[in-house]
GROMACS .gro file of C-alpha atoms in nm:
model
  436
    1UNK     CA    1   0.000   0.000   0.000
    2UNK     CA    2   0.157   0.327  -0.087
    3UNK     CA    3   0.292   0.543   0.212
    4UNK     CA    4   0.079   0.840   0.162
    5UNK     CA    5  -0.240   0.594   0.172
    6UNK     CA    6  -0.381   0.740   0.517
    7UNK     CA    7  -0.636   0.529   0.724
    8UNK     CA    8  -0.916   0.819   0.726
    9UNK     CA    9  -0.912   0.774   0.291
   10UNK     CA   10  -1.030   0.402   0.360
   11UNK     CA   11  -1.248   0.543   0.620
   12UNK     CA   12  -1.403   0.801   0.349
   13UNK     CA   13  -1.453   0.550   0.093
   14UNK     CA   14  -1.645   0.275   0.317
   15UNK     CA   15  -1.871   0.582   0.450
   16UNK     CA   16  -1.917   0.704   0.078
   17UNK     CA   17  -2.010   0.317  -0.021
   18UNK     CA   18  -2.211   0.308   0.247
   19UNK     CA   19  -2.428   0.626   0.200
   20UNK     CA   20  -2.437   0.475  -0.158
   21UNK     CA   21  -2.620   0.164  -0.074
   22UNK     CA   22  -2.881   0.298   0.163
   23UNK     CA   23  -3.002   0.613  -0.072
   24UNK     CA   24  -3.035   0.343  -0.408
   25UNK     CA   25  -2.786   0.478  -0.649
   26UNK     CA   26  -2.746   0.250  -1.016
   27UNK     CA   27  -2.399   0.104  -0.982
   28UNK     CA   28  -2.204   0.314  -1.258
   29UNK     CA   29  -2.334   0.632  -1.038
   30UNK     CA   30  -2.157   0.532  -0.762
   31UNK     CA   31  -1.858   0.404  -0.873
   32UNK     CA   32  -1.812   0.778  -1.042
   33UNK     CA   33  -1.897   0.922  -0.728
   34UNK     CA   34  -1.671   0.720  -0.557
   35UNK     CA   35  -1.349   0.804  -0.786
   36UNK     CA   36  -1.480   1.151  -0.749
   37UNK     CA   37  -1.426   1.109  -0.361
   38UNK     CA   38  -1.035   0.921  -0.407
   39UNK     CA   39  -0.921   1.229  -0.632
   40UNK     CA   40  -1.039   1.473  -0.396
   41UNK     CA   41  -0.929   1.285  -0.094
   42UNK     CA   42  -0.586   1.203  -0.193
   43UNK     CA   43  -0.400   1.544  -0.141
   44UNK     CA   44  -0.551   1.583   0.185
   45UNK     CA   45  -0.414   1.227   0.264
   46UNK     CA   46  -0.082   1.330   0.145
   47UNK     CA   47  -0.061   1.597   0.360
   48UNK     CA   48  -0.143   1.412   0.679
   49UNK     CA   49   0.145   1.157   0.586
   50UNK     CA   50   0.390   1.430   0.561
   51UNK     CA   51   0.305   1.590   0.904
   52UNK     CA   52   0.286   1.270   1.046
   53UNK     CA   53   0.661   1.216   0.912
   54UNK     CA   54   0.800   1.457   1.102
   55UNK     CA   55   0.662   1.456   1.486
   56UNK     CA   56   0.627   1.791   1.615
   57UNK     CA   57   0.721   1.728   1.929
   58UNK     CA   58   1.115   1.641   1.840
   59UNK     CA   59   1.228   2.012   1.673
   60UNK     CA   60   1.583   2.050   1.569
   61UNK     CA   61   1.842   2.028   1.845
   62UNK     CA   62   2.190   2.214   1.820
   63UNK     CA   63   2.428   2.011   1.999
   64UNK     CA   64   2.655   2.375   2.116
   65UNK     CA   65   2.337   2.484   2.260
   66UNK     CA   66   2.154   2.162   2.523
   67UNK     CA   67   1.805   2.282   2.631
   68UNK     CA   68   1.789   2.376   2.997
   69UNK     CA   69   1.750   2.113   3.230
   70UNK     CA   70   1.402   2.147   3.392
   71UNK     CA   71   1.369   2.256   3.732
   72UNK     CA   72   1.366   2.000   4.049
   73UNK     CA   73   0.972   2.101   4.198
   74UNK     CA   74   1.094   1.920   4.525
   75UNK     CA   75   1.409   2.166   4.572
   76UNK     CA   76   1.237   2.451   4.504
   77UNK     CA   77   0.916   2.360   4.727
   78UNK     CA   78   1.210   2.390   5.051
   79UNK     CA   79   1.302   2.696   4.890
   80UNK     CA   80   0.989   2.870   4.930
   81UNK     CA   81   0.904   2.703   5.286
   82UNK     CA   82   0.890   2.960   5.580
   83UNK     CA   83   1.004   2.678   5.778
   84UNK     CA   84   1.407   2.620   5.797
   85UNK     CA   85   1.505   2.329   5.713
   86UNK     CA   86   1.829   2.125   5.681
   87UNK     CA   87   2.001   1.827   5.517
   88UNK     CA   88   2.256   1.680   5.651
   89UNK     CA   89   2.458   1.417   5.513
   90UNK     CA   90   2.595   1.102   5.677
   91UNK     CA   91   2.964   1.240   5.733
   92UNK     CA   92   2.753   1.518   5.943
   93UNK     CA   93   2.820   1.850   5.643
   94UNK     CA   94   2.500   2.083   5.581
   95UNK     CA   95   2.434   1.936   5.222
   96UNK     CA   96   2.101   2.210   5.228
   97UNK     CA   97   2.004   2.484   5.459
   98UNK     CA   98   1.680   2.651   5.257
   99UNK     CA   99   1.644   3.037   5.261
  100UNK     CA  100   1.424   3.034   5.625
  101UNK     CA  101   1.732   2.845   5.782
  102UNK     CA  102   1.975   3.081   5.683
  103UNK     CA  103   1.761   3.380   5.820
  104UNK     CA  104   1.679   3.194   6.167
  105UNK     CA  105   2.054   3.044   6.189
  106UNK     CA  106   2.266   3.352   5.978
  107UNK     CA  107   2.620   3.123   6.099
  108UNK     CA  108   2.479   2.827   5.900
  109UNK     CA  109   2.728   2.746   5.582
  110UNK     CA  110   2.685   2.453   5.352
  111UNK     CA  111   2.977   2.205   5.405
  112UNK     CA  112   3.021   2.264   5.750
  113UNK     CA  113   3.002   2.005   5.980
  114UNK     CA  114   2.632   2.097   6.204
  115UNK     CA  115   2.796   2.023   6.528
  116UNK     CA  116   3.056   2.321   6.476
  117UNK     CA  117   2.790   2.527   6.389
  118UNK     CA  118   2.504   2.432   6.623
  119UNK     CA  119   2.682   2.332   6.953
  120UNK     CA  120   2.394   2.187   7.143
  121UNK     CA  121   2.430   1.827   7.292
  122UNK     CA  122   2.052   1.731   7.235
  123UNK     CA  123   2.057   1.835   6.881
  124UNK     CA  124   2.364   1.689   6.818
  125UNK     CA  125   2.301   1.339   6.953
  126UNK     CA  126   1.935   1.358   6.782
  127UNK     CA  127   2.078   1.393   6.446
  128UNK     CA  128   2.335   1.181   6.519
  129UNK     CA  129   2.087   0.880   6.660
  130UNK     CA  130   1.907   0.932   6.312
  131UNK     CA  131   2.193   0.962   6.052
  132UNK     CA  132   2.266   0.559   6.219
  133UNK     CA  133   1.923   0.430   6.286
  134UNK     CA  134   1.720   0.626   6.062
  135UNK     CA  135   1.489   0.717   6.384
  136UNK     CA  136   1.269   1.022   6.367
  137UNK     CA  137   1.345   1.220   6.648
  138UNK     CA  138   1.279   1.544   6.829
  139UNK     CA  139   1.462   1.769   7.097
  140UNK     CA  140   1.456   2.126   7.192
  141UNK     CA  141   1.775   2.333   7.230
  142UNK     CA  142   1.903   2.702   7.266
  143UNK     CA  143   2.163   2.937   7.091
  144UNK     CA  144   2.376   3.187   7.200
  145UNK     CA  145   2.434   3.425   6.933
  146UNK     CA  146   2.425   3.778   7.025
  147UNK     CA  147   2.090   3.739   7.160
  148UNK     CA  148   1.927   3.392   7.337
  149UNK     CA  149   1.687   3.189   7.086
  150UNK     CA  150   1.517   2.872   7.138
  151UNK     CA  151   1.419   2.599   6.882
  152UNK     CA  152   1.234   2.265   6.883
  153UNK     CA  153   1.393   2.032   6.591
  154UNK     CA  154   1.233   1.735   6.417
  155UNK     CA  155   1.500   1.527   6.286
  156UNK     CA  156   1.420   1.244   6.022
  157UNK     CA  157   1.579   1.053   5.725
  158UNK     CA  158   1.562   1.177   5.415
  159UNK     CA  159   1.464   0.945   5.120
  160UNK     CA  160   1.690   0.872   4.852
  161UNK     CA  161   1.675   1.181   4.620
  162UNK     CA  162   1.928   1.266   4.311
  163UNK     CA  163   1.904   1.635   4.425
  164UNK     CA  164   2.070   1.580   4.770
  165UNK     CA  165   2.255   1.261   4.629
  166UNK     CA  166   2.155   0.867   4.689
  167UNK     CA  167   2.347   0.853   5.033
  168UNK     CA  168   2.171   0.836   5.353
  169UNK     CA  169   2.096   1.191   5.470
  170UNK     CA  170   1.886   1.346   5.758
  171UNK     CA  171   1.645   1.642   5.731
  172UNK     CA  172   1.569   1.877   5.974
  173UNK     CA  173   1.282   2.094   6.038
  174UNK     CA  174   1.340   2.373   6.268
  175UNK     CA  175   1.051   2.586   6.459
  176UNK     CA  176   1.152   2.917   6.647
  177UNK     CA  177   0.991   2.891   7.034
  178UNK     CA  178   1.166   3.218   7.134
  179UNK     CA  179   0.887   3.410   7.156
  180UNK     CA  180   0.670   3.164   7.339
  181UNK     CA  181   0.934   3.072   7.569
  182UNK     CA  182   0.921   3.409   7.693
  183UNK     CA  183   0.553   3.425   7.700
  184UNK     CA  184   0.592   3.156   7.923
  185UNK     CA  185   0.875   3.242   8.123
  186UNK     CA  186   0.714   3.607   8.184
  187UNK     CA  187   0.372   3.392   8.278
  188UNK     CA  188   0.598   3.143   8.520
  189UNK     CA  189   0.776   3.498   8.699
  190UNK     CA  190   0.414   3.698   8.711
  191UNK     CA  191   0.228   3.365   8.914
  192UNK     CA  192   0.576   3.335   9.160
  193UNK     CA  193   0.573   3.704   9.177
  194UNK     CA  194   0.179   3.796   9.244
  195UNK     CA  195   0.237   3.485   9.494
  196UNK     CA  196   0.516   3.637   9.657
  197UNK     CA  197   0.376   4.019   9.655
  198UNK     CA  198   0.050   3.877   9.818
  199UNK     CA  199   0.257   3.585  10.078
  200UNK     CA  200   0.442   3.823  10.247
  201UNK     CA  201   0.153   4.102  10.353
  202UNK     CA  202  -0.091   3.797  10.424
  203UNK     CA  203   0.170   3.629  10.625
  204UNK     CA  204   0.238   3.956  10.849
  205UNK     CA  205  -0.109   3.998  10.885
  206UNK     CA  206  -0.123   3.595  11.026
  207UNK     CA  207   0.153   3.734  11.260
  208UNK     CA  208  -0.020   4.010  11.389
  209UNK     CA  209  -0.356   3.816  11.421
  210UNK     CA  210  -0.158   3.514  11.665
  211UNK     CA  211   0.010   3.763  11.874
  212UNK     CA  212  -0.317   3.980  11.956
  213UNK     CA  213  -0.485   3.634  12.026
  214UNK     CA  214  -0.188   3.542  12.302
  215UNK     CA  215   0.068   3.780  12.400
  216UNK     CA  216  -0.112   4.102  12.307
  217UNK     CA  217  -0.425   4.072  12.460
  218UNK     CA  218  -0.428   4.284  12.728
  219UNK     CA  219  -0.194   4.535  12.635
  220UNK     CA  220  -0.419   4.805  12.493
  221UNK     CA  221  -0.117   4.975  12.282
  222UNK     CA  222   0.029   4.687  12.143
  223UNK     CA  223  -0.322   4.624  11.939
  224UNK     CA  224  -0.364   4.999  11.822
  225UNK     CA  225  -0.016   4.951  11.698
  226UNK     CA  226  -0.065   4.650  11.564
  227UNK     CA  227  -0.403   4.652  11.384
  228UNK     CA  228  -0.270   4.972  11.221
  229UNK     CA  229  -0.025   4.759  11.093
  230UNK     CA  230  -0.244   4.466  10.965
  231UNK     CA  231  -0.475   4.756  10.799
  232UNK     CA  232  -0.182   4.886  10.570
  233UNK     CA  233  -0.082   4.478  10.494
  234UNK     CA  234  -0.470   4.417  10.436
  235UNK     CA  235  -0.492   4.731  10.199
  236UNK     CA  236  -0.155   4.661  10.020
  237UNK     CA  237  -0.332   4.348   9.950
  238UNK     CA  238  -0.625   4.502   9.820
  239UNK     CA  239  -0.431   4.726   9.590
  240UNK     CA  240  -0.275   4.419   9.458
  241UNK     CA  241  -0.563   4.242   9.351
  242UNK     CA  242  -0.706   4.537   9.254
  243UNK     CA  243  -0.383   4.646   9.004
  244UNK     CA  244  -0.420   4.245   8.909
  245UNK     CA  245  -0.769   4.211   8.830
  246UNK     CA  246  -0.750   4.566   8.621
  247UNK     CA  247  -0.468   4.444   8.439
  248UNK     CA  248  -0.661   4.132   8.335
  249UNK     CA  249  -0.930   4.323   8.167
  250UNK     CA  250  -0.672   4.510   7.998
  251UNK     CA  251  -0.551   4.241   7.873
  252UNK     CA  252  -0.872   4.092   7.736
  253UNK     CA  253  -0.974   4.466   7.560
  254UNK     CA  254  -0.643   4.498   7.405
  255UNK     CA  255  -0.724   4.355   7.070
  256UNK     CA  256  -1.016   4.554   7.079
  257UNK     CA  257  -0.922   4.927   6.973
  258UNK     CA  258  -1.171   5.223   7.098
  259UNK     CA  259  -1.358   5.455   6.821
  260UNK     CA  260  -1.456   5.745   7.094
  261UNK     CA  261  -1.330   6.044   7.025
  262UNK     CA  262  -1.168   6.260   7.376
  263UNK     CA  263  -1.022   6.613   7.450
  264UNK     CA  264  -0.694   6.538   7.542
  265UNK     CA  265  -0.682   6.829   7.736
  266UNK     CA  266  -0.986   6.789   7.904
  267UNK     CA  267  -0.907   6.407   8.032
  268UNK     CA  268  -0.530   6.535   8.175
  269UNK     CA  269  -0.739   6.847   8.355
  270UNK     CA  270  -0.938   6.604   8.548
  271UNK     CA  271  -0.695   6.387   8.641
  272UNK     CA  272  -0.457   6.677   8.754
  273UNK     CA  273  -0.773   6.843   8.923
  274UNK     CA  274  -0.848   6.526   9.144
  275UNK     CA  275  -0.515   6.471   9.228
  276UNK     CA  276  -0.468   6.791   9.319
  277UNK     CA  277  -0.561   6.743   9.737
  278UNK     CA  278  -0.294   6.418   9.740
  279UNK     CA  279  -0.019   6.617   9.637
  280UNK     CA  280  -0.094   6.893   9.879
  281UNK     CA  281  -0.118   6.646  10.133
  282UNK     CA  282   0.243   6.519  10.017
  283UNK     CA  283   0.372   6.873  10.013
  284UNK     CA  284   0.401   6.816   9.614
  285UNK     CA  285   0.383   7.120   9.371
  286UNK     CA  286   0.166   6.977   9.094
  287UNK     CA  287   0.153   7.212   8.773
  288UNK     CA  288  -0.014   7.164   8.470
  289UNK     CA  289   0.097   7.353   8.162
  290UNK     CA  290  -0.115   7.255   7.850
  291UNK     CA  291  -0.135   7.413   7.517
  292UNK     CA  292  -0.457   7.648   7.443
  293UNK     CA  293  -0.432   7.407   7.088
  294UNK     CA  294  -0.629   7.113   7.193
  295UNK     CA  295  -0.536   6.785   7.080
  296UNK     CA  296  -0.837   6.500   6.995
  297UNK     CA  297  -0.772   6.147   7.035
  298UNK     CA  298  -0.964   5.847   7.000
  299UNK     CA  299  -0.952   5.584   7.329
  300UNK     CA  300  -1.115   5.493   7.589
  301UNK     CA  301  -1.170   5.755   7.819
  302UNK     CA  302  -1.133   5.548   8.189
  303UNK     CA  303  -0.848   5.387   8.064
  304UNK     CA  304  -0.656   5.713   7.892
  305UNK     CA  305  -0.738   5.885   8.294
  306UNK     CA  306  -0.557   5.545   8.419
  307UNK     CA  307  -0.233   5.605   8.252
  308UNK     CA  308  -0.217   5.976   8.356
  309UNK     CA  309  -0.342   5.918   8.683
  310UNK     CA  310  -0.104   5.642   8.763
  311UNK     CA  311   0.155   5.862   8.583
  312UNK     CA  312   0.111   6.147   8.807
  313UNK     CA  313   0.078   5.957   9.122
  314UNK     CA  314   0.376   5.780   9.064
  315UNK     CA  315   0.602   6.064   9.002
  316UNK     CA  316   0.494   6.282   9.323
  317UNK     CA  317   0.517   5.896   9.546
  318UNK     CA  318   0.862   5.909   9.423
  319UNK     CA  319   0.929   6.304   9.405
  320UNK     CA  320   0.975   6.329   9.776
  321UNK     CA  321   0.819   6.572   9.964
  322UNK     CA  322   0.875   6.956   9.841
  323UNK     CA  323   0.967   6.835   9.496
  324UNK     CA  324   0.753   6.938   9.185
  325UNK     CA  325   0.556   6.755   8.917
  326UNK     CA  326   0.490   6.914   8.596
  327UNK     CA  327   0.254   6.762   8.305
  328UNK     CA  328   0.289   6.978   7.963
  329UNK     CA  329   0.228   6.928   7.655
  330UNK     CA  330   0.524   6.797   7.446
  331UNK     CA  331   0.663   6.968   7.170
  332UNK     CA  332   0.573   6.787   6.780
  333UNK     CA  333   0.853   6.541   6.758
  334UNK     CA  334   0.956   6.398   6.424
  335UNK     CA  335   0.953   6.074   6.597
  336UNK     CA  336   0.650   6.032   6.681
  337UNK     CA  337   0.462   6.217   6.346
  338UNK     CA  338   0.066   6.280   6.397
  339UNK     CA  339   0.073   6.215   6.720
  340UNK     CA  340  -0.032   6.418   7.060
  341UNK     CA  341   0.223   6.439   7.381
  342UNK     CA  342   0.207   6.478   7.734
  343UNK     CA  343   0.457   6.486   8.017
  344UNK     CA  344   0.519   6.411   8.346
  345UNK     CA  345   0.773   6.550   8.454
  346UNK     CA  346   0.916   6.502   8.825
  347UNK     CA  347   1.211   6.631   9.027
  348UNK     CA  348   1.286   6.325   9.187
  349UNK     CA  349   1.632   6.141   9.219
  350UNK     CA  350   1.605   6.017   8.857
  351UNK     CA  351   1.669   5.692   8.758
  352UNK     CA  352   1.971   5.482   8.608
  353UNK     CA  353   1.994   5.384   8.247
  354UNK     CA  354   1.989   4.992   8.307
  355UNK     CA  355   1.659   5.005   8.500
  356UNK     CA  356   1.490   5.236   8.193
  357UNK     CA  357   1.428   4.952   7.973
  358UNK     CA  358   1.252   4.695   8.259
  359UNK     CA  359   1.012   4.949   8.420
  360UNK     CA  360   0.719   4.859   8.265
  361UNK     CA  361   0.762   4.471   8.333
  362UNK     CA  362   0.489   4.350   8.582
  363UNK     CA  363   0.662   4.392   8.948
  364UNK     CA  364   0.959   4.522   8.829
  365UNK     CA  365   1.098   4.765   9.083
  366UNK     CA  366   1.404   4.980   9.112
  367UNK     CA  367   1.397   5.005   9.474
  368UNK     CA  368   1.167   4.728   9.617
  369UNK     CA  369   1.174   4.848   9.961
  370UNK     CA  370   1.094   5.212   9.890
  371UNK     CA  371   0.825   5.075   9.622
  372UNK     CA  372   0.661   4.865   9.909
  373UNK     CA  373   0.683   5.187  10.190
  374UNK     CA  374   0.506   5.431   9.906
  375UNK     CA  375   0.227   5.163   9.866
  376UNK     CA  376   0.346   5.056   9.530
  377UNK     CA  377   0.287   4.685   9.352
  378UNK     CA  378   0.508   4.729   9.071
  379UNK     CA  379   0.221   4.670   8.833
  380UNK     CA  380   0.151   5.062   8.741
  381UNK     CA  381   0.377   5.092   8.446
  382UNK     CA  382   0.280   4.748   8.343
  383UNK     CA  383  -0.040   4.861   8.330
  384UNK     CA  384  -0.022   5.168   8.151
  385UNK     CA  385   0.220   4.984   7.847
  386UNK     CA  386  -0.085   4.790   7.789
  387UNK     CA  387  -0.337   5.090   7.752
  388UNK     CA  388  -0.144   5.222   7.527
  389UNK     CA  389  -0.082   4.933   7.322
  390UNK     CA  390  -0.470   4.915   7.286
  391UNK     CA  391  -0.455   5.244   7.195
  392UNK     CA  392  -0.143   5.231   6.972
  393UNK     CA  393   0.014   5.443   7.189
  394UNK     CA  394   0.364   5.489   7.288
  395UNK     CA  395   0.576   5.527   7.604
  396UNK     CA  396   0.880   5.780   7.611
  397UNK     CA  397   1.088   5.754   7.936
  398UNK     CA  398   1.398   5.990   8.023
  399UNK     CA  399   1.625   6.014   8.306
  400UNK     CA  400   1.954   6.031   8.460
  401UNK     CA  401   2.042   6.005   8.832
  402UNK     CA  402   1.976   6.349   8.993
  403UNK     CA  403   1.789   6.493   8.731
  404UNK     CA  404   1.456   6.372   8.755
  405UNK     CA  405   1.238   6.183   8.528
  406UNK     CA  406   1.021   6.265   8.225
  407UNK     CA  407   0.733   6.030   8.115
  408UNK     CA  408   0.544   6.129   7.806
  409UNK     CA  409   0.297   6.008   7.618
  410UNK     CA  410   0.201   5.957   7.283
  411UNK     CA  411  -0.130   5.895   7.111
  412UNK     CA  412  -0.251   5.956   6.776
  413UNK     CA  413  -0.431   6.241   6.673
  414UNK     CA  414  -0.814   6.120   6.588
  415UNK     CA  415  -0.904   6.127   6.229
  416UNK     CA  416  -1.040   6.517   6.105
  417UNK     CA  417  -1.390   6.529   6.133
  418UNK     CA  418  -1.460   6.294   6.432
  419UNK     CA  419  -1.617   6.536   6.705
  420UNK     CA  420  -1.461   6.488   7.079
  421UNK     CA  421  -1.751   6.381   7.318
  422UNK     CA  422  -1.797   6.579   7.613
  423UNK     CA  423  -1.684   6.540   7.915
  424UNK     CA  424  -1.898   6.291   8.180
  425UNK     CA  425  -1.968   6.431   8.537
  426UNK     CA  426  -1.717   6.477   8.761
  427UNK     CA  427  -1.660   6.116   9.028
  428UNK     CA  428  -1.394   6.138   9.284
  429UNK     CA  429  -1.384   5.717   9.234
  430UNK     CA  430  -1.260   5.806   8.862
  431UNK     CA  431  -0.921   5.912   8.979
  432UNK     CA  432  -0.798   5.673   9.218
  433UNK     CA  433  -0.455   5.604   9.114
  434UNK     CA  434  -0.336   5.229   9.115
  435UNK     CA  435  -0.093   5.110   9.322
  436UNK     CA  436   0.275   5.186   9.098
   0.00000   0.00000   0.00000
């Protein structure tokens, strides 16, 4: 049969025949047709043998120039993992570290043995274990570089793959647990703390109570003296739940941010104003120095009177008697761009630089002793860094030993057009400042 007979001329003919049969032609008519049908069909059956003699899918190669070879989908899923990962080959080198392992681990080099680079016993006997057994394992561990992190590592074999090479070789998923490790750790020091701020004022009170029930009993100046003493311990306590139990719904808001919009002016004014009797009582100058230019902010307006309450109260507790506290309004800083300041600004005997950074960690306290005389429970600051987080406000502290301290502010100007509500009735209860 010639080459350029193709199977869809048969095909054509039979039909043809066919179509023939059924519609009655004489015999001579249809074998004219039908030759008709071959003529017509046989350049079109040419054609199809041609294309079909040279596949389309095999174009001309030039041997100087090899097509690219086509990319490995396995590699470059690890590249584009946010989890680092790691292969390590049998003789313990870093065959692989993906793009996420080089950012968590910057030391990590290709070649390099793991155990020179990651010196942590756990991690090193893990992958060890697994490189011999071909055990999954897992194990925590902790680096030192510049700054403490903390990883959890899942350590298994990798099958044989020609990207990483036919040899056995173990990969290694790494998850960063620095940040909850220090949720946790800063959860583990607040319960031994709050136990330990609340153990020691209940346990003098349990003093108190046993020697008034024995040795105390009839001496009618020993129990003035000493329920005086169990009333301070008994309302140190109080403050402490108090400051805890307000810091808890703090917490639970904090996601949630307020719409109201507030005269900044007029919330500082009433907390100044109610303070006012306090710091006369402490022999306390306290000025207040605001701009006529009124600045509006959106926030809750309880909570914004907590932070300059506490604010206040905590720089004329630790301004000493016959010192000064001034709140002003801050200059515009390029720092801190559409935003509103205020400052409190005391005359007390400042504060070093390594203690700046920790004051508003829950019970942290430069002096602990003076803290505890002045009715403090180290939860003030604390609680105004989380106000202002809900408010996406900020926190500037300055000061240097015998120069005072300066506390300001900032919160961001409300949005033009939003009208400041006006300010509620005056309630002594509003300004009760929590214990610093």
């Amino acid at each position: 049969m010639a080459e350029w007979f193709h199977p869809l001329l048969a095909l054509a003919v039979a039909v043809f025949a066919a179509l023939s049969a059924a519609l009655g032609l004489p015999p001579l008519a249809a074998f004219l047709a039908g030759g008709l049908v071959v003529l017509l069909a046989v350049p079109v059956a040419r054609r199809l043998a041609d294309s079909a003699a040279v596949p389309l899918s095999d174009p001309p190669r030039d041997p100087a120039h090899p097509p690219p070879a086509a990319p490995d989908p396995g590699r470059a899923l690890l590249e584009r993992l946010p989890a680092p990962l790691l292969v390590i080959a049998r003789n313990g080198c870093i065959a692989y570290a993906n793009p996420a392992a080089h950012a968590a681990l910057p030391h990590v080099e290709p070649g390099a043995h793991f155990a020179h680079l990651i010196r942590a016993p756990d991690f090193v006997a893990a992958v060890t274990a697994t490189l011999v057994d071909g055990e999954e394992r897992a194990c925590r561990f902790t680096t030192f570089d510049g700054s403490e992190r903390h990883f959890e590592a899942r350590v298994g074999l990798l099958p044989a793959d020609p990207a990483f090479g036919t040899d056995r070789r173990a990969i290694v998923q790494l998850e960063d647990r620095t940040e909850p490790h220090k949720a946790e750790q800063l959860r583990s020091d607040f319960i031994a703390n709050a136990s330990h701020e609340l153990r020691t004022p209940l346990a003098s009170v349990i003093g108190y109570i046993e020697t008034l029930q024995h040795h105390a009993r009839h001496d009618p100046e020993a129990r003035e003296r000493f329920l005086g003493i169990m009333a301070r311990e008994a309302g140190r306590m109080q403050r402490l739940v108090d400051d805890l139990m307000s810091l808890s719904r703090i917490e639970m808001s904090e996601h949630l941010r307020p719409v109201e919009v507030w005269s900044l002016n007029g919330i500082v004014t009433e907390c100044v104003s109610a303070l006012q009797p306090i710091a006369g009582q402490q022999g306390v100058d306290l000025l207040l120095e605001l701009d006529p230019q009124d600045c509006r902010v959106a926030g809750d307006r309880d909570q914004l009177s907590q932070v300059f309450t506490n604010l206040i109260d905590n720089a004329m507790k630790y301004g000493g008697p016959g010192g000064s506290v001034r709140v002003l309004t801050a200059p515009p800083s390029r720092a801190h761009p559409n935003r509103c300041g205020i400052t409190v600004a005391d005359t007390g005997p400042g504060i070093a630089r390594e203690h700046i950074h920790r004051l508003t960690e829950r019970f942290y306290r430069v002096n602990v002793s003076h803290s505890r005389n002045k009715g403090g429970t180290g939860l003030g600051l604390a609680i105004v860094k989380h106000i202002l987080n809900r408010h996406k406000g900020r926190l500037e502290i300055t000061s240097k030993p015998g120069e005072g301290s300066r506390f300001t502010v900032w919160l961001p100007r409300a949005a033009s057009g939003d009208v400041a509500q006006p300010p509620p009735p005056p309630d002594p209860g509003e300004a009760k400042p929590l214990g610093m």
